[in-house]
């Protein structure tokens, strides 16, 4: 992962990191076990702390990772992702269960599997944003 994100080698001091954006970085962020687990726990926070509406939950998650409110277009995109994911996971609940079993942390109990999986997808999108990953 360190090489994928062009982290400087530790043998020498680097004043500034090079700025790159490769498909391998996005692939890592969307599929690596650590990032999937992080997305799942962010999704759980959105469900538990974000209120009762899809919008309020997504705004809570977005603010948690970017420290700003999402623009209307961003919120609409995330709402569409949750809606599309809910449809897919309702049609195939086994995929939702498989997504939530990724990683070493124990499965989360007492929650609706498809809903948590759908918000995990949205959380993964949020964690993959450039402004989430880099400090400008």
XYZ file of C-alpha atoms in Angstrom:
136
model
C 0.000 0.000 0.000
C 2.843 2.400 0.758
C 4.289 2.026 -2.739
C 0.866 2.362 -4.332
C 0.428 5.752 -2.687
C 3.949 6.916 -3.559
C 5.037 7.275 0.054
C 8.684 8.374 0.195
C 11.206 5.838 1.363
C 12.191 6.285 4.992
C 15.939 6.268 4.342
C 15.914 9.912 3.257
C 13.992 13.021 4.192
C 11.361 14.253 1.754
C 10.286 17.871 1.949
C 7.222 17.297 -0.179
C 5.516 14.167 -1.411
C 4.926 13.738 -5.093
C 1.309 14.070 -6.121
C -0.051 11.201 -8.134
C -3.402 9.646 -8.769
C -3.350 6.216 -10.317
C -6.066 3.623 -10.809
C -4.124 1.356 -8.454
C -4.745 3.786 -5.595
C -8.510 3.732 -6.124
C -8.430 -0.046 -6.540
C -6.611 -0.361 -3.220
C -9.008 1.996 -1.441
C -12.097 0.202 -2.739
C -10.915 -3.376 -2.165
C -8.331 -3.544 0.598
C -9.606 -5.255 3.745
C -8.595 -2.347 5.984
C -10.531 0.196 3.951
C -13.600 -2.040 3.680
C -13.635 -2.430 7.471
C -13.167 1.323 7.918
C -16.097 1.940 5.568
C -18.235 -0.529 7.515
C -17.560 1.229 10.809
C -18.188 4.641 9.251
C -21.486 3.250 7.918
C -22.369 2.031 11.394
C -21.692 5.500 12.792
C -23.883 7.040 10.101
C -26.725 4.684 11.031
C -26.333 5.132 14.795
C -25.473 8.832 15.007
C -26.727 10.356 11.757
C -30.435 10.562 12.375
C -33.247 8.747 10.631
C -33.188 10.027 7.053
C -30.828 8.981 4.300
C -29.772 12.605 3.794
C -28.987 13.253 7.453
C -26.980 10.039 7.705
C -24.973 10.809 4.591
C -24.340 14.395 5.707
C -23.111 13.095 9.077
C -20.720 10.658 7.396
C -19.522 13.203 4.860
C -18.832 15.779 7.569
C -16.970 13.152 9.599
C -14.465 12.530 6.817
C -14.215 15.927 5.099
C -15.135 18.427 7.851
C -17.611 20.176 5.530
C -21.183 19.802 4.352
C -21.613 18.019 1.017
C -22.730 20.032 -1.997
C -26.170 19.140 -3.342
C -24.676 17.253 -6.290
C -22.448 15.228 -3.966
C -25.366 14.420 -1.679
C -27.526 13.399 -4.647
C -24.780 11.089 -5.905
C -24.385 9.450 -2.490
C -28.157 9.047 -2.082
C -28.310 7.357 -5.484
C -25.474 5.040 -4.446
C -27.313 4.038 -1.258
C -30.562 3.498 -3.148
C -28.913 1.429 -5.880
C -26.953 -0.604 -3.326
C -30.089 -1.277 -1.250
C -31.847 -2.643 -4.327
C -28.895 -4.869 -5.204
C -28.451 -6.162 -1.662
C -32.169 -6.834 -1.226
C -32.093 -8.862 -4.426
C -28.992 -10.742 -3.258
C -28.662 -10.704 0.563
C -25.744 -13.139 0.429
C -23.593 -10.415 -1.143
C -24.491 -8.024 1.687
C -23.495 -10.611 4.276
C -20.238 -11.323 2.446
C -19.352 -7.618 2.357
C -19.966 -7.258 6.088
C -17.799 -10.287 6.907
C -14.662 -8.830 5.300
C -11.831 -8.382 7.789
C -10.913 -9.577 11.249
C -13.379 -7.545 13.272
C -16.396 -9.512 14.467
C -19.649 -9.189 12.539
C -21.954 -6.436 13.736
C -25.146 -7.732 15.306
C -28.580 -6.179 15.760
C -28.677 -4.270 12.493
C -30.307 -4.684 9.139
C -27.707 -6.339 6.949
C -28.736 -4.841 3.610
C -28.959 -1.322 5.029
C -25.543 -1.509 6.672
C -24.023 -2.946 3.490
C -25.557 -0.151 1.381
C -24.188 2.521 3.696
C -20.832 0.731 3.653
C -20.716 1.281 -0.109
C -21.483 4.990 0.374
C -18.865 5.225 3.127
C -16.319 3.604 0.835
C -17.041 6.280 -1.767
C -16.522 8.990 0.856
C -13.248 7.470 2.029
C -12.042 7.351 -1.581
C -12.445 11.098 -2.142
C -9.253 13.029 -2.844
C -10.031 15.550 -0.113
C -10.428 12.724 2.373
C -7.032 11.289 1.526
C -4.894 14.393 1.097
C -4.430 17.548 3.073
C -4.329 20.652 0.942
